[in-house]
Amino acid sequence: MSAAADAIRAALGGRAPGVAVVLGSGLGAFAERLEDAVRLPYRAIPGFPEPTVAGHGGELACGTIAGRAVLVQSGRFHLYEGHDAEVAARPVRAFAALGIRTLLLTNAAGGIRRTFEPGTLMLLADHVNLMARNPLVGAVQPGEARFPDMSAPYDPGLRALARAVARARGIALEEGVYAGLLGPTYETPAEIRMLERLGADAVGMSTVPETIAARALGLRVLAISTITNKAAGLGLAPLDHEEVMATGREAAGRLGSLLEGILAGLD
């Protein structure tokens, strides 16, 4: 990760963000909130492939939000694009090499909990890894634990802060379990019934590899899902990526306000 971190560090020109924010499908508008932003396209970062999914930009942006220097990743690397789990986790490892210690993840997800409507924001309390992939497979990377504890993958203190910010700003915020699947197909109704029985409240195709790598590096992690659609078999309309992006854009204002409040309240 030294080459990627060195390229990012050089582009930042001495800025030292302590927090990174990763944006999910249709949620790229948050990067526009940055003040005095420096933008770095992925093609200028060694080992960072170009995103191939609509709704995912291809750049890092560093600027100020709520008086805090923040590094924003606009565009993920998904396993369903053909990437290894190590590639999906590559930005997190680069962030850690830069000295970042707090990671805020966002994603678009299908709602499994029957009361979830499109546009619901869900704080991740836990996840179920059904991707059959793990970014820690192979040689232990510098600074990483071989067997990281995953009993609290999403930091309890950060979750408490998120709930407090949501209450103060009048933002409805649910909490639940995220199931990470490989994709790229949406799930079948039978698979959703299985996930419901496993205790999952939402389902998506990202976030889990990043969280695992971050915890192996000792980073604090917070993750928020935007529920963009009811999962298969729970709604009447066919599932569509355009709907995912449209709902993400509609929820962007509330999510952005929530993230700003969290950033302002960090220690």
CSV table of C-alpha atoms in Angstrom, one decimal:
chain,number,residue,atom,x,y,z
A,1,MET,CA,0.0,0.0,0.0
A,2,SER,CA,3.0,2.3,0.2
A,3,ALA,CA,2.8,3.4,-3.5
A,4,ALA,CA,-0.9,4.2,-3.3
A,5,ALA,CA,-0.5,6.0,0.1
A,6,ASP,CA,2.6,7.9,-1.2
A,7,ALA,CA,0.6,9.1,-4.3
A,8,ILE,CA,-2.3,10.2,-2.2
A,9,ARG,CA,0.0,11.9,0.4
A,10,ALA,CA,1.8,13.8,-2.3
A,11,ALA,CA,-1.5,15.0,-3.8
A,12,LEU,CA,-2.8,16.2,-0.5
A,13,GLY,CA,0.2,18.5,-0.1
A,14,GLY,CA,0.6,18.2,3.6
A,15,ARG,CA,-3.1,17.8,4.6
A,16,ALA,CA,-3.6,15.1,7.2
A,17,PRO,CA,-7.2,13.9,7.4
A,18,GLY,CA,-8.0,11.7,10.3
A,19,VAL,CA,-11.3,10.4,8.9
A,20,ALA,CA,-12.2,8.8,5.6
A,21,VAL,CA,-15.8,8.6,4.2
A,22,VAL,CA,-16.7,5.9,1.5
A,23,LEU,CA,-19.7,6.7,-0.6
A,24,GLY,CA,-22.1,4.1,-2.0
A,25,SER,CA,-24.3,4.0,-5.1
A,26,GLY,CA,-26.0,7.2,-5.8
A,27,LEU,CA,-24.5,8.9,-2.8
A,28,GLY,CA,-21.8,10.9,-4.5
A,29,ALA,CA,-23.3,14.3,-3.7
A,30,PHE,CA,-21.7,14.3,-0.3
A,31,ALA,CA,-18.3,14.9,-1.9
A,32,GLU,CA,-19.7,18.3,-3.2
A,33,ARG,CA,-20.0,19.5,0.5
A,34,LEU,CA,-16.2,19.6,0.8
A,35,GLU,CA,-14.7,23.0,1.2
A,36,ASP,CA,-11.3,23.7,-0.5
A,37,ALA,CA,-11.3,20.3,-2.0
A,38,VAL,CA,-8.3,18.6,-3.6
A,39,ARG,CA,-9.4,15.9,-6.0
A,40,LEU,CA,-7.3,12.9,-7.2
A,41,PRO,CA,-8.6,10.5,-9.9
A,42,TYR,CA,-8.1,6.8,-9.4
A,43,ARG,CA,-5.9,6.6,-12.5
A,44,ALA,CA,-3.3,8.7,-10.7
A,45,ILE,CA,-3.2,6.2,-7.8
A,46,PRO,CA,-1.2,3.0,-8.2
A,47,GLY,CA,-3.3,-0.1,-7.8
A,48,PHE,CA,-6.7,1.7,-7.9
A,49,PRO,CA,-8.8,0.4,-10.8
A,50,GLU,CA,-11.5,2.6,-12.5
A,51,PRO,CA,-15.0,1.9,-11.3
A,52,THR,CA,-17.3,0.2,-13.8
A,53,VAL,CA,-20.7,0.7,-12.0
A,54,ALA,CA,-23.1,3.6,-12.7
A,55,GLY,CA,-23.4,5.9,-9.7
A,56,HIS,CA,-19.8,5.4,-8.5
A,57,GLY,CA,-17.3,8.1,-9.3
A,58,GLY,CA,-13.6,7.4,-9.6
A,59,GLU,CA,-11.8,9.8,-7.4
A,60,LEU,CA,-10.6,10.7,-3.9
A,61,ALA,CA,-11.4,14.1,-2.6
A,62,CYS,CA,-9.8,15.8,0.5
A,63,GLY,CA,-11.3,18.9,2.0
A,64,THR,CA,-13.0,20.3,5.1
A,65,ILE,CA,-16.4,19.5,6.5
A,66,ALA,CA,-17.6,20.7,9.9
A,67,GLY,CA,-14.1,22.1,10.5
A,68,ARG,CA,-12.5,18.7,10.1
A,69,ALA,CA,-10.2,17.5,7.3
A,70,VAL,CA,-11.9,14.6,5.6
A,71,LEU,CA,-10.9,12.2,2.8
A,72,VAL,CA,-13.8,11.1,0.7
A,73,GLN,CA,-13.8,8.0,-1.5
A,74,SER,CA,-16.2,8.4,-4.4
A,75,GLY,CA,-16.5,5.0,-6.1
A,76,ARG,CA,-15.8,1.5,-4.7
A,77,PHE,CA,-14.3,-1.7,-6.1
A,78,HIS,CA,-16.8,-4.5,-5.9
A,79,LEU,CA,-16.2,-8.2,-5.9
A,80,TYR,CA,-18.8,-8.7,-8.6
A,81,GLU,CA,-16.7,-6.5,-11.0
A,82,GLY,CA,-14.2,-9.3,-10.9
A,83,HIS,CA,-11.9,-7.9,-8.2
A,84,ASP,CA,-10.4,-9.9,-5.4
A,85,ALA,CA,-11.4,-9.0,-1.8
A,86,GLU,CA,-7.9,-7.6,-1.4
A,87,VAL,CA,-8.7,-5.0,-4.1
A,88,ALA,CA,-12.0,-4.1,-2.5
A,89,ALA,CA,-10.1,-3.4,0.7
A,90,ARG,CA,-7.2,-1.7,-0.9
A,91,PRO,CA,-8.4,1.9,-0.3
A,92,VAL,CA,-8.9,1.1,3.4
A,93,ARG,CA,-5.3,-0.1,3.7
A,94,ALA,CA,-4.1,3.0,1.9
A,95,PHE,CA,-6.1,5.2,4.3
A,96,ALA,CA,-4.5,3.4,7.3
A,97,ALA,CA,-1.1,4.0,5.9
A,98,LEU,CA,-1.9,7.7,5.7
A,99,GLY,CA,-2.7,7.7,9.5
A,100,ILE,CA,-6.5,7.7,9.2
A,101,ARG,CA,-8.0,6.0,12.2
A,102,THR,CA,-11.8,6.4,11.7
A,103,LEU,CA,-13.7,5.1,8.7
A,104,LEU,CA,-17.3,6.0,7.8
A,105,LEU,CA,-18.9,3.7,5.3
A,106,THR,CA,-22.1,4.3,3.3
A,107,ASN,CA,-23.9,1.9,1.0
A,108,ALA,CA,-27.2,1.4,-0.9
A,109,ALA,CA,-29.0,-1.7,0.3
A,110,GLY,CA,-32.3,-3.6,-0.2
A,111,GLY,CA,-34.6,-3.6,2.8
A,112,ILE,CA,-35.5,-7.0,4.3
A,113,ARG,CA,-37.1,-5.7,7.5
A,114,ARG,CA,-40.8,-5.5,6.6
A,115,THR,CA,-41.2,-2.0,8.0
A,116,PHE,CA,-38.4,-0.5,5.9
A,117,GLU,CA,-39.5,1.8,3.1
A,118,PRO,CA,-37.2,3.2,0.3
A,119,GLY,CA,-35.2,6.1,1.7
A,120,THR,CA,-34.8,4.7,5.2
A,121,LEU,CA,-31.4,5.2,6.8
A,122,MET,CA,-30.1,2.2,8.7
A,123,LEU,CA,-27.1,2.2,11.1
A,124,LEU,CA,-25.2,-1.1,10.9
A,125,ALA,CA,-25.1,-2.9,14.2
A,126,ASP,CA,-23.5,-6.0,12.7
A,127,HIS,CA,-23.1,-7.9,9.4
A,128,VAL,CA,-23.3,-11.4,8.0
A,129,ASN,CA,-20.6,-12.1,5.5
A,130,LEU,CA,-22.1,-14.4,2.8
A,131,MET,CA,-19.6,-13.3,0.1
A,132,ALA,CA,-17.4,-16.3,0.6
A,133,ARG,CA,-14.5,-13.9,0.4
A,134,ASN,CA,-12.2,-12.3,3.0
A,135,PRO,CA,-9.5,-9.7,2.3
A,136,LEU,CA,-7.3,-11.1,5.1
A,137,VAL,CA,-6.7,-14.4,3.3
A,138,GLY,CA,-3.0,-14.9,2.5
A,139,ALA,CA,0.1,-13.4,4.1
A,140,VAL,CA,-0.5,-11.0,7.0
A,141,GLN,CA,-0.2,-7.4,5.9
A,142,PRO,CA,2.0,-5.0,8.0
A,143,GLY,CA,0.1,-3.6,10.9
A,144,GLU,CA,-2.8,-6.1,10.6
A,145,ALA,CA,-4.0,-8.7,13.1
A,146,ARG,CA,-4.0,-12.3,11.9
A,147,PHE,CA,-7.3,-13.1,13.8
A,148,PRO,CA,-9.0,-9.8,14.4
A,149,ASP,CA,-11.9,-9.7,16.9
A,150,MET,CA,-15.2,-9.1,15.1
A,151,SER,CA,-17.5,-9.2,18.1
A,152,ALA,CA,-18.1,-5.4,17.6
A,153,PRO,CA,-17.2,-4.6,13.9
A,154,TYR,CA,-19.1,-1.3,14.1
A,155,ASP,CA,-17.8,0.9,16.9
A,156,PRO,CA,-20.3,1.3,19.7
A,157,GLY,CA,-19.2,4.8,20.5
A,158,LEU,CA,-19.6,6.0,16.9
A,159,ARG,CA,-23.0,4.3,16.8
A,160,ALA,CA,-24.1,6.2,19.9
A,161,LEU,CA,-22.8,9.4,18.4
A,162,ALA,CA,-24.8,8.8,15.2
A,163,ARG,CA,-28.0,8.1,17.1
A,164,ALA,CA,-27.5,11.3,19.1
A,165,VAL,CA,-26.9,13.4,16.0
A,166,ALA,CA,-30.0,11.9,14.3
A,167,ARG,CA,-32.1,12.8,17.3
A,168,ALA,CA,-30.8,16.3,17.5
A,169,ARG,CA,-31.4,16.9,13.7
A,170,GLY,CA,-34.7,15.2,13.5
A,171,ILE,CA,-33.4,12.5,11.2
A,172,ALA,CA,-35.1,9.1,11.4
A,173,LEU,CA,-32.4,6.4,11.8
A,174,GLU,CA,-33.0,2.7,12.1
A,175,GLU,CA,-30.4,0.1,13.2
A,176,GLY,CA,-30.0,-3.4,12.0
A,177,VAL,CA,-27.9,-6.2,10.5
A,178,TYR,CA,-26.5,-6.0,7.0
A,179,ALA,CA,-26.0,-9.1,4.9
A,180,GLY,CA,-23.2,-8.9,2.4
A,181,LEU,CA,-23.6,-11.0,-0.8
A,182,LEU,CA,-21.3,-11.4,-3.8
A,183,GLY,CA,-23.8,-10.2,-6.5
A,184,PRO,CA,-24.1,-8.9,-9.2
A,185,THR,CA,-27.6,-10.4,-9.4
A,186,TYR,CA,-30.3,-9.2,-7.0
A,187,GLU,CA,-31.5,-11.8,-4.6
A,188,THR,CA,-34.4,-14.2,-5.3
A,189,PRO,CA,-37.4,-14.1,-3.0
A,190,ALA,CA,-36.4,-17.4,-1.5
A,191,GLU,CA,-32.9,-16.0,-0.7
A,192,ILE,CA,-34.5,-13.0,0.9
A,193,ARG,CA,-36.7,-15.3,3.1
A,194,MET,CA,-33.5,-17.2,4.0
A,195,LEU,CA,-31.7,-13.9,4.9
A,196,GLU,CA,-34.7,-12.8,7.0
A,197,ARG,CA,-34.5,-16.1,9.0
A,198,LEU,CA,-30.8,-15.5,9.5
A,199,GLY,CA,-31.5,-12.2,11.2
A,200,ALA,CA,-30.6,-9.8,8.4
A,201,ASP,CA,-32.4,-6.5,8.1
A,202,ALA,CA,-30.8,-5.3,4.8
A,203,VAL,CA,-28.8,-6.8,2.0
A,204,GLY,CA,-26.1,-5.4,-0.3
A,205,MET,CA,-22.9,-6.2,-2.2
A,206,SER,CA,-20.2,-4.1,-0.5
A,207,THR,CA,-19.0,-2.8,2.9
A,208,VAL,CA,-18.1,-6.1,4.4
A,209,PRO,CA,-14.5,-6.5,3.0
A,210,GLU,CA,-13.7,-2.9,3.9
A,211,THR,CA,-15.0,-3.4,7.5
A,212,ILE,CA,-12.9,-6.6,7.9
A,213,ALA,CA,-9.7,-4.9,6.7
A,214,ALA,CA,-10.4,-1.8,8.8
A,215,ARG,CA,-10.9,-3.9,12.0
A,216,ALA,CA,-7.7,-5.9,11.3
A,217,LEU,CA,-5.9,-2.5,11.2
A,218,GLY,CA,-7.5,-1.3,14.4
A,219,LEU,CA,-9.6,1.4,12.7
A,220,ARG,CA,-12.9,2.5,14.2
A,221,VAL,CA,-15.8,1.8,11.8
A,222,LEU,CA,-19.2,3.3,11.4
A,223,ALA,CA,-21.5,2.2,8.5
A,224,ILE,CA,-24.9,3.5,7.3
A,225,SER,CA,-27.1,1.9,4.7
A,226,THR,CA,-29.6,3.9,2.5
A,227,ILE,CA,-32.5,1.5,1.9
A,228,THR,CA,-33.1,2.1,-1.7
A,229,ASN,CA,-35.8,-0.6,-2.4
A,230,LYS,CA,-37.7,-3.4,-0.8
A,231,ALA,CA,-35.9,-6.6,-1.3
A,232,ALA,CA,-37.1,-9.2,-3.8
A,233,GLY,CA,-40.5,-10.6,-3.0
A,234,LEU,CA,-41.4,-7.8,-0.5
A,235,GLY,CA,-42.5,-5.2,-3.1
A,236,LEU,CA,-44.4,-5.2,-6.3
A,237,ALA,CA,-41.9,-3.5,-8.7
A,238,PRO,CA,-39.0,-5.3,-10.3
A,239,LEU,CA,-35.6,-4.4,-8.9
A,240,ASP,CA,-33.6,-1.9,-10.9
A,241,HIS,CA,-30.3,-0.1,-10.5
A,242,GLU,CA,-31.7,3.2,-11.7
A,243,GLU,CA,-34.2,3.1,-8.8
A,244,VAL,CA,-31.3,2.4,-6.4
A,245,MET,CA,-29.5,5.5,-7.6
A,246,ALA,CA,-32.6,7.7,-7.7
A,247,THR,CA,-33.5,6.8,-4.1
A,248,GLY,CA,-29.9,7.4,-3.0
A,249,ARG,CA,-30.0,10.9,-4.5
A,250,GLU,CA,-33.4,11.6,-2.7
A,251,ALA,CA,-31.9,10.5,0.6
A,252,ALA,CA,-28.6,12.3,0.1
A,253,GLY,CA,-29.6,15.4,2.0
A,254,ARG,CA,-30.6,13.6,5.1
A,255,LEU,CA,-27.5,11.3,4.9
A,256,GLY,CA,-25.2,14.3,4.3
A,257,SER,CA,-26.6,16.1,7.3
A,258,LEU,CA,-26.2,13.1,9.5
A,259,LEU,CA,-22.6,12.6,8.3
A,260,GLU,CA,-21.8,16.2,8.9
A,261,GLY,CA,-23.1,16.0,12.4
A,262,ILE,CA,-21.1,12.8,13.1
A,263,LEU,CA,-17.9,14.5,11.8
A,264,ALA,CA,-18.5,17.5,13.9
A,265,GLY,CA,-19.0,15.4,17.0
A,266,LEU,CA,-15.9,13.1,16.6
A,267,ASP,CA,-13.3,13.2,19.4
